[in-house]
Amino acid sequence: MLNVPPQAFPAPGSQQRVAAGGRTKVPLKPGRSLMDWIRLTKSGKDLTGLKGRLIEVTEDELAKHNKKEDCWICIRGLVYNVTPYMEYHPGGEDELMKAAGTDGTDLFDQVHRWVNYESMLKECLVGRMAFKPIAAPKVVVDISSTLHEEKKQLNGMLSERKVLGASARDTTPSYDWFQTDDLITVVIYTKQKDMNAELVIVDCHDKRLRGEIILDDHSYLVEVDLDHEVQDDFAVNIAEKIGKVEIILKKKDHIQWKVLGLPLESHNTLIKRTERGLFYRKCKLVSKTEVTHDTKLFCFMLPRSTHLQVPTGRHVYLKQTIAGTEVVKPYTPLLPFLPLDFKEPSCQDDAHIYLMIKIYSHGLFTQALDHLQIGDDISVSNPEGNFKTSQVQALEDLFLLAAGTGFTPMVKLMNFALTRVDCLRTVKLIFFNKKEDDILWRNQLEQLALRDERFEVQFILSEPAEDWVGKRGKISSSLLSECMKRSKKDSKVLICICGPTAFTEQGVQYLKDLGYSQEEMHTFTE
Ligand code: FAD
Ligand code: NAD
């Protein structure tokens, strides 16, 4: 059972009070936590004022409901009465009122696209917009309609002929497919050089093939309901230099396919990544090991029918149903342990996702996570985030300012820098924690510092025991100037910051005061 006392929630310092991603979260009144909201939605109370009726809403009608006490918002064509939700919104009433009486899709996508509003607001659903909303997903290219016909001619052979429609531009990816007795190969011509496995995400489950290619801030999708069944496992081959991606599926029945399948709604589209809905697949919990008194390392196994690698500096969203409502939170995958020999590229295995997660005694999501049993499923999204490893290339000094579990993105980052950046001189982790026993992977970090002379770690405690001989305090200008020394004057430097929002914001300010430029900093946020 969830152990969630309604009145203690959210406690000072809770994620529900403090903003991530630079947004200001407002203090919520007692009894207005996410769990309280979930309880209200289950209470049977009429939250729309329409006694369960669903209506068609015109733009004029929507515009009339623009006051706090009567506030309707349209998201992706569905209209919600958000008045009952006002006091529960972590971003505050004013933030919600920005979209009052209008189509809030764009605003929603900018701020928290990942929040599962359909589930959270389902009891507030008023109905559907009578007219197509202004901010429907913008499809740059949609060339899917001819899939069925085209493929009849391409059956059984690889055609270099492009299957693009007239609207296609030179840089628009295209796809093709061919078959042998045993295999179906879907070929995607991305037209992007330096394609790599992290940019290709494939799921093939229940005859549904979904292949997403990340092209900078765009996403290209092949999404087809396959004509026949295929086996769970498949191969992905990438010709990096020419940007060709092959998805090789194994047929279940050795028959000739006449067509690849039926195109699904978003098939063959190239749109902005932020406009592509989050896609989840079920992953199994295979192990859960203690890291400290309150933090555990969770290992989730990806299904065989998924090809996904989380790039350095990116996070995923986990989704669980808690008390009947889908709840989503971000977590940053890392390595199963800190490699002590950074000469070889990482010990990453592609079948598992490792997450180091602090279990909060009153945490809605982490309590539910902690109750997962080995073998249980959890939904894991595609990677998100804006860190680019190009920020680390040609770097001489890398400073990592981490607080608590803000350590998680630093692991792959250190690994990347120490193995792939030739001119790197120093990597220094400045690790802020409350107490000594909160320090994550302390032994491993100290061993690494002994092994690799480029790596240094400094622990700073805000609530140390009397006998702590190391540094004390919270992030401050003086601590930073004392701990961060360039390896040489004007060295190329990057400072990465991750932790509670207040920590990150203060860190950025102190670094500016110390003369570091915005380009020399990266903050990990939503
Ligand atoms: P909530 O229900 O939101 O909070 C409930 C209680 O938890 C509060 O009452 C309070 O007691 C406690 N609490 C929550 N946050 C804090 C805090 N900062 N300080 C003190 N008490 C607090 N977390 C990880 O453990 N590992 C990760 O890899 C990770 N990656 C993240 C990546 C991103 C991009 C972001 C934005 C956050 C990440 N987080 C990570 C935090 C995570 O998303 C959740 O916010 C966290 O697990 C708390 O969720 P909860 O629902 O259990 O807590
Ligand atoms: P914590 O409460 O144990 O605090 C660790 C240290 O952070 C403290 O010792 C202190 O030095 C510093 N700190 C905490 N609150 C501060 C404040 N208000 N001002 C200045 N410094 C402060 O930390 P935790 O419970 O492990 O929380 C980790 C945080 O990191 C969470 O907020 C989590 O959401 C965030 N996080 C973000 C990402 C990301 O990618 N954005 C990834 C992982 C974790």
Coordinates of C-alpha atoms and ligand atoms in Angstrom, one line a residue:
M1 CA 0.0 0.0 0.0
L2 CA 1.1 3.6 -0.6
N3 CA 2.1 5.3 2.5
V4 CA 1.0 8.9 1.8
P5 CA -0.2 11.1 4.6
P6 CA -2.4 13.7 3.0
Q7 CA -1.6 16.6 5.3
A8 CA 2.2 16.3 5.2
F9 CA 2.2 16.7 1.5
P10 CA 4.0 18.1 -0.3
A11 CA 6.8 18.6 2.2
P12 CA 9.2 21.6 1.9
G13 CA 11.8 20.7 -0.7
S14 CA 9.5 18.3 -2.4
Q15 CA 9.5 18.0 -6.2
Q16 CA 6.0 19.3 -6.1
R17 CA 7.1 22.5 -4.5
V18 CA 10.3 23.1 -6.4
A19 CA 10.6 23.7 -10.1
A20 CA 12.7 21.7 -12.5
G21 CA 13.6 23.0 -15.8
G22 CA 13.8 26.6 -14.6
R23 CA 10.0 26.8 -14.1
T24 CA 8.9 28.1 -10.8
K25 CA 6.7 25.7 -8.9
V26 CA 4.4 27.3 -6.3
P27 CA 3.9 26.0 -2.8
L28 CA 0.7 24.0 -2.8
K29 CA -1.8 24.2 0.0
P30 CA -1.8 21.2 2.4
G31 CA -4.0 18.5 1.0
R32 CA -3.3 19.5 -2.6
S33 CA -0.7 16.9 -3.6
L34 CA -0.9 14.7 -6.7
M35 CA -2.1 11.9 -4.4
D36 CA -4.9 14.1 -3.1
W37 CA -5.9 14.9 -6.7
I38 CA -6.0 11.3 -7.6
R39 CA -8.2 10.7 -4.5
L40 CA -10.6 13.5 -5.6
T41 CA -10.9 12.1 -9.1
K42 CA -11.8 8.7 -7.7
S43 CA -14.4 10.2 -5.3
G44 CA -17.2 10.2 -7.9
K45 CA -17.6 14.0 -7.6
D46 CA -18.9 15.7 -10.8
L47 CA -15.7 17.6 -11.8
T48 CA -17.0 19.0 -15.1
G49 CA -20.4 20.3 -13.9
L50 CA -21.9 18.3 -16.8
K51 CA -22.9 15.2 -14.8
G52 CA -20.8 12.9 -17.0
R53 CA -22.2 14.2 -20.3
L54 CA -19.6 14.9 -23.1
I55 CA -20.3 17.8 -25.4
E56 CA -19.0 19.3 -28.6
V57 CA -17.3 22.6 -27.8
T58 CA -17.2 25.5 -30.3
E59 CA -14.3 28.0 -30.2
D60 CA -16.8 30.6 -29.0
E61 CA -18.0 28.4 -26.2
L62 CA -14.4 27.6 -25.2
A63 CA -13.5 31.3 -25.0
K64 CA -16.4 32.0 -22.6
H65 CA -14.8 29.7 -20.0
N66 CA -11.8 31.9 -19.2
K67 CA -12.1 32.6 -15.5
K68 CA -10.5 30.8 -12.5
E69 CA -13.8 29.7 -11.3
D70 CA -14.9 28.6 -14.8
C71 CA -11.9 27.6 -16.8
W72 CA -11.8 25.3 -19.8
I73 CA -8.7 24.4 -21.8
C74 CA -8.3 22.5 -25.0
I75 CA -5.4 20.1 -25.4
R76 CA -5.0 18.2 -28.7
G77 CA -8.7 18.7 -29.5
L78 CA -10.1 17.6 -26.2
V79 CA -11.6 20.2 -23.8
Y80 CA -11.1 20.0 -20.0
N81 CA -12.7 21.9 -17.2
V82 CA -9.5 22.6 -15.1
T83 CA -11.1 24.7 -12.4
P84 CA -11.2 21.8 -9.9
Y85 CA -7.5 21.1 -10.7
M86 CA -6.3 24.7 -10.2
E87 CA -5.1 24.3 -6.6
Y88 CA -3.4 21.0 -7.4
H89 CA -1.3 22.3 -10.3
P90 CA 2.4 22.3 -9.3
G91 CA 3.0 25.2 -11.7
G92 CA 0.4 27.3 -10.0
E93 CA -3.0 28.8 -11.0
D94 CA -1.5 31.7 -13.0
E95 CA 0.4 29.3 -15.2
L96 CA -2.8 27.3 -16.0
M97 CA -4.8 30.6 -16.6
K98 CA -2.4 31.4 -19.4
A99 CA -4.3 28.9 -21.5
A100 CA -7.8 29.7 -20.1
G101 CA -10.5 29.5 -22.7
T102 CA -8.1 28.7 -25.5
D103 CA -6.1 25.9 -27.1
G104 CA -3.3 25.2 -24.7
T105 CA -1.6 22.5 -26.7
D106 CA 1.5 24.5 -27.6
L107 CA 1.9 25.8 -24.1
F108 CA 1.5 22.4 -22.6
D109 CA 4.0 20.9 -25.1
Q110 CA 6.6 23.5 -24.2
V111 CA 6.3 23.1 -20.5
H112 CA 5.4 19.4 -19.8
R113 CA 4.7 17.4 -22.8
W114 CA 5.5 14.3 -20.8
V115 CA 2.8 14.7 -18.2
N116 CA 0.1 12.2 -18.8
Y117 CA -2.8 14.7 -18.8
E118 CA -5.2 12.3 -20.5
S119 CA -5.1 10.1 -17.4
M120 CA -4.7 12.9 -14.8
L121 CA -7.6 15.0 -16.2
K122 CA -9.9 12.3 -17.4
E123 CA -12.6 13.2 -14.9
C124 CA -12.4 16.8 -16.1
L125 CA -13.2 16.0 -19.7
V126 CA -15.9 18.2 -21.1
G127 CA -15.8 17.0 -24.6
R128 CA -14.3 17.4 -28.0
M129 CA -13.7 20.6 -30.0
A130 CA -16.3 21.0 -32.7
F131 CA -13.6 22.4 -35.1
K132 CA -10.0 21.3 -35.6
P133 CA -7.9 23.0 -32.9
I134 CA -5.3 25.5 -34.1
A135 CA -2.4 23.7 -32.5
A136 CA -2.9 20.2 -33.8
P137 CA 0.5 18.4 -34.3
K138 CA 2.3 20.0 -37.2
V139 CA 3.3 17.4 -39.8
V140 CA 6.1 18.8 -42.0
V141 CA 6.0 15.9 -44.4
D142 CA 3.4 13.2 -44.6
I143 CA 3.9 10.9 -47.5
S144 CA 2.3 7.8 -46.1
S145 CA -0.7 7.3 -48.2
T146 CA 0.8 5.4 -51.0
L147 CA 2.6 2.7 -49.0
H148 CA 0.2 -0.1 -49.9
E149 CA 0.4 0.4 -53.7
E150 CA 4.1 1.2 -53.9
K151 CA 5.1 -1.9 -52.1
K152 CA 3.3 -4.1 -54.5
Q153 CA 5.8 -3.1 -57.1
L154 CA 8.8 -3.3 -54.6
N155 CA 7.9 -6.8 -53.4
G156 CA 10.9 -9.0 -53.1
M157 CA 13.6 -6.7 -54.2
L158 CA 15.6 -3.8 -53.0
S159 CA 14.8 -0.8 -55.0
E160 CA 17.1 2.3 -54.9
R161 CA 14.1 4.2 -56.2
K162 CA 12.9 6.8 -53.7
V163 CA 9.4 6.4 -52.5
L164 CA 9.0 10.0 -51.7
G165 CA 6.0 12.0 -52.6
A166 CA 6.2 15.3 -54.5
S167 CA 6.4 17.4 -51.4
A168 CA 9.7 15.7 -50.2
R169 CA 12.8 17.8 -49.8
D170 CA 16.4 16.7 -50.3
T171 CA 16.9 16.2 -46.6
T172 CA 13.7 14.3 -46.0
P173 CA 14.4 10.7 -45.1
S174 CA 12.7 7.9 -47.1
Y175 CA 12.2 4.2 -46.6
D176 CA 12.0 1.1 -48.7
W177 CA 11.6 -2.6 -47.9
F178 CA 12.5 -6.0 -49.4
Q179 CA 12.2 -9.6 -48.5
T180 CA 13.8 -13.0 -48.7
D181 CA 12.1 -16.3 -47.7
D182 CA 13.0 -15.7 -44.1
L183 CA 13.5 -12.0 -43.6
I184 CA 11.9 -8.6 -44.1
T185 CA 14.3 -5.7 -44.3
V186 CA 13.0 -2.2 -43.9
V187 CA 15.6 0.3 -45.1
I188 CA 15.5 3.9 -44.0
Y189 CA 17.6 6.4 -45.9
T190 CA 18.1 9.1 -43.3
K191 CA 20.3 11.3 -45.4
Q192 CA 22.2 12.2 -42.3
K193 CA 25.9 11.5 -41.9
D194 CA 27.2 10.2 -38.6
M195 CA 24.1 8.2 -38.0
N196 CA 24.6 6.0 -34.9
A197 CA 22.7 3.4 -32.9
E198 CA 21.6 6.0 -30.3
L199 CA 19.6 7.8 -33.0
V200 CA 17.6 4.8 -33.9
I201 CA 14.7 3.5 -31.7
V202 CA 12.8 0.5 -32.9
D203 CA 9.9 -1.4 -31.4
C204 CA 8.2 -4.3 -33.0
H205 CA 5.5 -5.8 -30.9
D206 CA 2.2 -7.5 -31.9
K207 CA 2.8 -6.9 -35.6
R208 CA 3.3 -3.2 -35.0
L209 CA 6.6 -1.9 -36.3
R210 CA 7.7 1.5 -35.0
G211 CA 11.1 2.8 -36.1
E212 CA 12.0 6.3 -35.0
I213 CA 15.1 8.1 -36.3
I214 CA 16.3 11.2 -34.4
L215 CA 17.6 13.8 -36.8
D216 CA 18.8 16.7 -34.7
D217 CA 15.6 18.3 -33.3
H218 CA 13.4 16.4 -35.7
S219 CA 12.0 12.9 -35.6
Y220 CA 11.3 10.7 -38.6
L221 CA 9.0 7.8 -38.1
V222 CA 8.1 4.6 -39.9
E223 CA 5.1 3.1 -38.3
V224 CA 3.3 0.1 -39.8
D225 CA 0.8 -2.6 -38.9
L226 CA 2.8 -5.4 -40.5
D227 CA 1.1 -7.7 -43.0
H228 CA 2.2 -10.8 -41.2
E229 CA 3.6 -11.8 -37.9
V230 CA 7.4 -11.6 -37.2
Q231 CA 9.6 -13.0 -34.4
D232 CA 10.3 -10.9 -31.4
D233 CA 14.0 -10.3 -32.0
F234 CA 15.3 -8.3 -34.9
A235 CA 18.6 -6.7 -36.0
V236 CA 19.4 -3.1 -36.7
N237 CA 22.3 -2.4 -39.1
I238 CA 23.5 1.1 -39.5
A239 CA 25.8 2.4 -42.3
E240 CA 27.0 5.4 -40.3
K241 CA 28.7 7.3 -43.0
I242 CA 25.8 7.2 -45.5
G243 CA 23.1 7.3 -42.9
K244 CA 21.4 4.1 -44.0
V245 CA 19.4 2.2 -41.4
E246 CA 18.3 -1.4 -41.9
I247 CA 15.7 -3.1 -39.6
I248 CA 15.9 -6.8 -40.3
L249 CA 12.8 -8.6 -39.1
K250 CA 12.5 -12.4 -39.0
K251 CA 9.3 -13.8 -40.6
K252 CA 7.3 -16.2 -38.5
D253 CA 5.7 -17.9 -41.6
H254 CA 7.9 -18.3 -44.6
I255 CA 5.5 -16.9 -47.1
Q256 CA 5.9 -14.0 -49.5
W257 CA 4.4 -10.8 -48.3
K258 CA 2.5 -8.8 -50.9
V259 CA 2.8 -5.6 -48.9
L260 CA 4.7 -4.4 -45.9
G261 CA 1.5 -3.6 -44.0
L262 CA -0.9 -0.8 -43.3
P263 CA 0.6 2.6 -42.5
L264 CA -0.4 3.9 -39.1
E265 CA -1.3 7.5 -38.4
S266 CA 2.2 8.9 -38.0
H267 CA 3.9 6.7 -40.6
N268 CA 6.5 8.3 -42.8
T269 CA 6.4 11.7 -41.1
L270 CA 9.2 14.1 -40.2
I271 CA 8.2 16.4 -37.4
K272 CA 9.8 18.3 -34.6
R273 CA 10.9 15.9 -31.7
T274 CA 8.9 17.9 -29.2
E275 CA 5.8 17.4 -31.3
R276 CA 6.1 13.6 -31.3
G277 CA 4.2 11.9 -28.5
L278 CA 6.2 10.0 -26.0
F279 CA 6.3 6.3 -26.8
Y280 CA 6.5 3.7 -24.0
R281 CA 7.4 0.0 -23.9
K282 CA 7.1 -2.4 -21.0
C283 CA 10.4 -3.3 -19.3
K284 CA 10.9 -5.9 -16.6
L285 CA 12.6 -5.3 -13.3
V286 CA 15.4 -7.8 -13.1
S287 CA 17.3 -6.5 -10.0
K288 CA 17.2 -3.9 -7.3
T289 CA 20.3 -3.4 -5.2
E290 CA 21.0 -1.1 -2.3
V291 CA 23.4 1.8 -3.0
T292 CA 22.9 3.7 0.3
H293 CA 20.4 3.7 3.1
D294 CA 17.7 5.3 0.8
T295 CA 19.0 4.9 -2.7
K296 CA 18.7 1.8 -4.9
L297 CA 20.1 0.7 -8.3
F298 CA 17.2 -0.6 -10.4
C299 CA 17.9 -2.7 -13.4
F300 CA 15.2 -3.0 -16.0
M301 CA 15.3 -5.3 -19.0
L302 CA 14.2 -4.0 -22.4
P303 CA 12.0 -6.4 -24.4
R304 CA 13.7 -8.3 -27.1
S305 CA 11.4 -6.5 -29.5
T306 CA 13.0 -3.1 -28.7
H307 CA 16.2 -1.4 -29.9
L308 CA 17.0 1.6 -27.7
Q309 CA 20.1 3.1 -26.3
V310 CA 19.9 6.1 -24.0
P311 CA 22.5 8.7 -25.0
T312 CA 24.8 10.3 -22.5
G313 CA 23.1 13.1 -20.6
R314 CA 19.6 12.1 -21.6
H315 CA 16.8 10.9 -19.3
V316 CA 13.8 8.6 -19.8
Y317 CA 10.3 8.8 -18.3
L318 CA 8.9 6.0 -16.2
K319 CA 5.2 5.5 -16.1
Q320 CA 3.2 3.7 -13.4
T321 CA -0.4 3.4 -12.6
I322 CA -0.8 4.6 -9.0
A323 CA -4.3 4.3 -7.5
G324 CA -5.8 4.0 -11.0
T325 CA -4.1 7.1 -12.4
E326 CA -1.0 7.0 -14.7
V327 CA 1.8 9.0 -13.2
V328 CA 5.0 9.8 -15.0
K329 CA 8.5 10.9 -13.6
P330 CA 11.9 11.4 -15.2
Y331 CA 15.0 9.4 -14.3
T332 CA 18.5 9.4 -15.8
P333 CA 20.0 6.0 -16.8
L334 CA 23.6 5.3 -15.8
L335 CA 26.1 2.4 -15.9
P336 CA 25.8 -0.6 -13.6
F337 CA 29.1 0.5 -12.0
L338 CA 31.8 3.0 -12.5
P339 CA 34.3 1.5 -14.9
L340 CA 37.8 1.9 -13.4
D341 CA 39.6 1.5 -16.6
F342 CA 38.4 4.3 -18.8
K343 CA 40.7 3.2 -21.6
E344 CA 38.0 1.1 -23.3
P345 CA 34.6 2.6 -24.2
S346 CA 31.9 1.9 -21.7
C347 CA 30.7 -1.3 -20.2
Q348 CA 27.2 -0.5 -21.3
D349 CA 25.0 -3.4 -22.4
D350 CA 22.1 -2.5 -24.6
A351 CA 19.5 -4.9 -23.2
H352 CA 19.3 -3.3 -19.8
I353 CA 18.6 0.2 -18.4
Y354 CA 20.1 1.0 -15.0
L355 CA 18.6 3.7 -12.8
M356 CA 19.8 4.9 -9.4
I357 CA 16.8 6.1 -7.6
K358 CA 16.4 7.7 -4.1
I359 CA 13.3 6.4 -2.3
Y360 CA 11.6 9.2 -0.5
S361 CA 9.6 8.1 2.5
H362 CA 6.6 10.2 1.4
G363 CA 7.3 10.0 -2.4
L364 CA 4.4 9.1 -4.5
F365 CA 6.3 7.6 -7.4
T366 CA 9.4 6.3 -5.6
Q367 CA 7.3 4.5 -2.9
A368 CA 5.4 2.7 -5.7
L369 CA 8.8 1.9 -7.4
D370 CA 10.2 0.5 -4.2
H371 CA 7.2 -1.9 -4.0
L372 CA 7.9 -3.4 -7.5
Q373 CA 8.8 -7.0 -7.3
I374 CA 11.4 -8.7 -9.5
G375 CA 9.7 -9.6 -12.8
D376 CA 7.2 -6.7 -12.6
D377 CA 6.7 -4.5 -15.6
I378 CA 7.1 -0.7 -15.8
S379 CA 6.7 1.5 -18.8
V380 CA 9.8 3.3 -20.1
S381 CA 9.8 6.1 -22.6
N382 CA 12.1 7.1 -25.4
P383 CA 15.1 9.2 -24.3
E384 CA 14.5 12.9 -23.8
G385 CA 16.7 15.9 -23.0
N386 CA 19.0 18.3 -24.7
F387 CA 22.5 17.4 -23.8
K388 CA 24.8 16.9 -26.8
T389 CA 28.1 15.0 -26.5
S390 CA 29.4 17.6 -29.0
Q391 CA 29.5 19.9 -26.0
V392 CA 32.3 17.7 -24.5
Q393 CA 34.3 17.3 -27.7
A394 CA 37.7 19.1 -27.8
L395 CA 37.3 19.9 -24.1
E396 CA 40.2 20.3 -21.7
D397 CA 38.5 20.7 -18.3
L398 CA 35.2 19.2 -17.3
F399 CA 33.7 20.2 -13.9
L400 CA 30.7 18.3 -12.6
L401 CA 28.7 19.9 -9.9
A402 CA 26.3 17.2 -8.6
A403 CA 24.0 17.3 -5.6
G404 CA 22.4 14.1 -4.3
T405 CA 20.9 12.0 -7.1
G406 CA 22.0 14.8 -9.4
F407 CA 25.0 12.6 -9.7
T408 CA 23.2 10.3 -12.1
P409 CA 23.8 12.1 -15.4
M410 CA 27.5 12.6 -14.5
V411 CA 28.3 8.9 -14.7
K412 CA 27.9 8.4 -18.4
L413 CA 29.3 11.9 -19.0
M414 CA 32.5 11.1 -17.1
N415 CA 32.7 7.8 -19.0
F416 CA 32.3 9.6 -22.3
A417 CA 34.8 12.3 -21.6
L418 CA 37.5 10.0 -20.2
T419 CA 37.3 7.5 -23.0
R420 CA 36.5 9.7 -26.0
V421 CA 38.0 13.1 -25.5
D422 CA 41.7 13.0 -26.4
C423 CA 42.7 16.5 -25.2
L424 CA 41.0 16.1 -21.9
R425 CA 43.2 17.1 -18.9
T426 CA 40.9 17.1 -15.9
V427 CA 37.5 15.8 -14.9
K428 CA 36.5 17.1 -11.5
L429 CA 33.4 15.9 -9.7
I430 CA 32.3 18.3 -6.9
F431 CA 29.7 16.2 -5.1
F432 CA 27.3 17.9 -2.6
N433 CA 25.5 15.7 -0.1
K434 CA 23.9 16.1 3.2
K435 CA 25.7 13.4 5.2
E436 CA 28.6 11.0 4.7
D437 CA 26.3 8.0 4.3
D438 CA 24.3 9.8 1.5
I439 CA 27.4 9.8 -0.8
L440 CA 26.6 7.6 -3.8
W441 CA 29.3 5.2 -5.1
R442 CA 31.9 6.8 -2.8
N443 CA 34.3 3.9 -2.9
Q444 CA 34.1 3.6 -6.7
L445 CA 34.8 7.3 -7.1
E446 CA 37.8 7.2 -4.8
Q447 CA 39.2 4.2 -6.6
L448 CA 38.8 5.9 -9.9
A449 CA 40.6 9.0 -8.6
L450 CA 43.5 6.8 -7.6
R451 CA 43.6 5.0 -11.0
D452 CA 43.1 7.9 -13.4
E453 CA 45.1 11.0 -12.7
R454 CA 42.8 13.1 -14.8
F455 CA 39.9 12.4 -12.4
E456 CA 39.4 14.1 -9.1
V457 CA 36.5 14.0 -6.7
Q458 CA 35.6 16.3 -3.8
F459 CA 32.8 15.6 -1.4
I460 CA 31.1 18.6 0.3
L461 CA 28.6 17.9 3.1
S462 CA 25.8 20.2 4.2
E463 CA 25.0 18.3 7.4
P464 CA 28.3 16.6 8.3
A465 CA 29.0 14.8 11.5
E466 CA 31.5 16.5 13.8
D467 CA 34.4 14.2 12.8
W468 CA 34.0 15.0 9.0
V469 CA 37.4 16.4 7.9
G470 CA 36.3 17.3 4.4
K471 CA 34.6 20.4 3.1
R472 CA 31.3 21.6 4.6
G473 CA 28.5 23.8 3.4
K474 CA 26.2 24.3 0.5
I475 CA 27.1 25.6 -3.0
S476 CA 28.6 29.0 -2.8
S477 CA 30.8 31.4 -4.7
S478 CA 33.7 30.9 -2.4
L479 CA 33.5 27.1 -2.5
L480 CA 33.3 27.0 -6.2
S481 CA 36.3 29.4 -6.7
E482 CA 38.3 27.3 -4.3
C483 CA 37.4 23.9 -5.9
M484 CA 37.5 24.8 -9.6
K485 CA 40.8 25.5 -11.1
R486 CA 41.4 25.4 -14.8
S487 CA 44.3 23.1 -15.8
K488 CA 45.8 26.1 -17.8
K489 CA 44.8 29.6 -18.4
D490 CA 42.0 29.9 -21.0
S491 CA 41.5 26.1 -21.1
K492 CA 38.3 25.0 -22.9
V493 CA 36.0 24.2 -20.1
L494 CA 32.5 22.8 -19.5
I495 CA 30.7 22.9 -16.2
C496 CA 27.7 20.5 -15.8
I497 CA 25.3 21.1 -13.0
C498 CA 22.6 18.8 -11.6
G499 CA 20.6 18.6 -8.4
P500 CA 17.7 20.2 -6.7
T501 CA 16.5 23.3 -8.7
A502 CA 17.6 25.8 -6.1
F503 CA 21.1 24.2 -6.2
T504 CA 21.3 24.4 -10.0
E505 CA 20.0 28.0 -10.1
Q506 CA 22.4 29.2 -7.4
G507 CA 25.2 27.3 -9.1
V508 CA 24.6 29.1 -12.4
Q509 CA 24.5 32.5 -10.7
Y510 CA 27.7 31.9 -8.8
L511 CA 29.5 30.7 -11.9
K512 CA 28.4 33.8 -13.8
D513 CA 29.7 35.9 -10.9
L514 CA 33.0 34.0 -11.2
G515 CA 33.2 35.0 -14.9
Y516 CA 32.1 31.7 -16.6
S517 CA 30.0 32.2 -19.7
Q518 CA 26.6 30.6 -20.4
E519 CA 28.3 28.5 -23.2
E520 CA 30.6 27.0 -20.6
M521 CA 27.7 25.7 -18.5
H522 CA 25.1 23.0 -19.0
T523 CA 22.3 22.5 -16.5
F524 CA 20.4 19.2 -16.4
T525 CA 16.7 19.9 -16.1
E526 CA 13.5 18.4 -17.5
Ligands
FAD1 P1 7.3 13.5 -4.7 O1 5.9 12.8 -4.4 O2 7.4 14.4 -5.8 O3 7.8 14.1 -3.4 C1 7.3 13.6 -2.2 C2 8.3 13.6 -1.1 O4 9.6 13.3 -1.5 C3 8.3 15.0 -0.5 O5 7.4 15.2 0.5 C4 9.7 15.0 0.1 O6 9.7 14.4 1.4 C5 10.5 14.1 -0.8 N1 11.3 14.8 -1.8 C6 11.2 14.8 -3.1 N2 12.2 15.5 -3.7 C7 13.0 15.9 -2.7 C8 14.2 16.6 -2.6 N3 14.8 17.1 -3.7 N4 14.7 16.9 -1.4 C9 14.1 16.4 -0.3 N5 13.0 15.7 -0.3 C10 12.4 15.5 -1.5 N6 15.7 11.0 -9.1 C11 16.4 9.9 -8.8 O7 16.4 9.4 -7.7 N7 17.3 9.4 -9.8 C12 17.4 10.0 -11.0 O8 18.1 9.4 -11.9 C13 16.6 11.1 -11.4 N8 16.6 11.7 -12.6 C14 15.9 12.8 -12.8 C15 16.0 13.4 -14.1 C16 15.3 14.6 -14.3 C17 15.4 15.2 -15.7 C18 14.5 15.2 -13.3 C19 13.8 16.4 -13.5 C20 14.4 14.5 -12.1 C21 15.0 13.3 -11.8 N9 14.9 12.7 -10.6 C22 15.7 11.6 -10.3 C23 13.8 13.1 -9.6 C24 12.6 12.2 -9.9 O9 12.0 12.6 -11.2 C25 11.4 12.4 -8.9 O10 11.2 13.8 -8.8 C26 11.8 11.8 -7.5 O11 12.0 10.4 -7.7 C27 10.7 12.1 -6.5 O12 9.5 11.5 -6.9 P2 8.4 11.1 -5.9 O13 7.1 11.1 -6.7 O14 8.7 9.9 -5.2 O15 8.4 12.3 -4.9
NAD2 P1 19.4 16.2 -1.1 O1 18.1 16.8 -0.6 O2 19.9 14.9 -0.5 O3 20.5 17.3 -1.2 C1 21.8 17.0 -1.6 C2 22.6 18.3 -1.5 O4 22.0 19.3 -2.4 C3 22.6 19.0 -0.2 O5 23.5 18.5 0.7 C4 22.9 20.5 -0.6 O6 24.3 20.6 -0.7 C5 22.2 20.6 -1.9 N1 20.9 21.3 -1.8 C6 19.8 20.7 -1.5 N2 18.8 21.7 -1.4 C7 19.4 22.8 -1.7 C8 19.0 24.2 -1.8 N3 17.7 24.5 -1.6 N4 19.9 25.1 -2.1 C9 21.2 24.8 -2.3 N5 21.6 23.6 -2.3 C10 20.8 22.6 -1.9 O7 19.2 15.9 -2.7 P2 18.3 14.8 -3.3 O8 17.2 14.4 -2.5 O9 19.2 13.6 -3.8 O10 17.7 15.5 -4.6 C11 18.4 15.4 -5.8 C12 17.7 16.4 -6.8 O11 18.3 16.3 -8.0 C13 16.2 16.2 -7.0 O12 15.6 17.4 -6.9 C14 16.1 15.6 -8.4 O13 14.9 16.0 -9.0 C15 17.3 16.2 -9.0 N6 17.8 15.5 -10.2 C16 17.7 16.0 -11.4 C17 18.2 15.4 -12.5 C18 18.1 16.0 -13.9 O14 18.6 15.5 -14.8 N7 17.5 17.1 -14.0 C19 18.7 14.1 -12.4 C20 18.8 13.5 -11.1 C21 18.3 14.2 -10.0

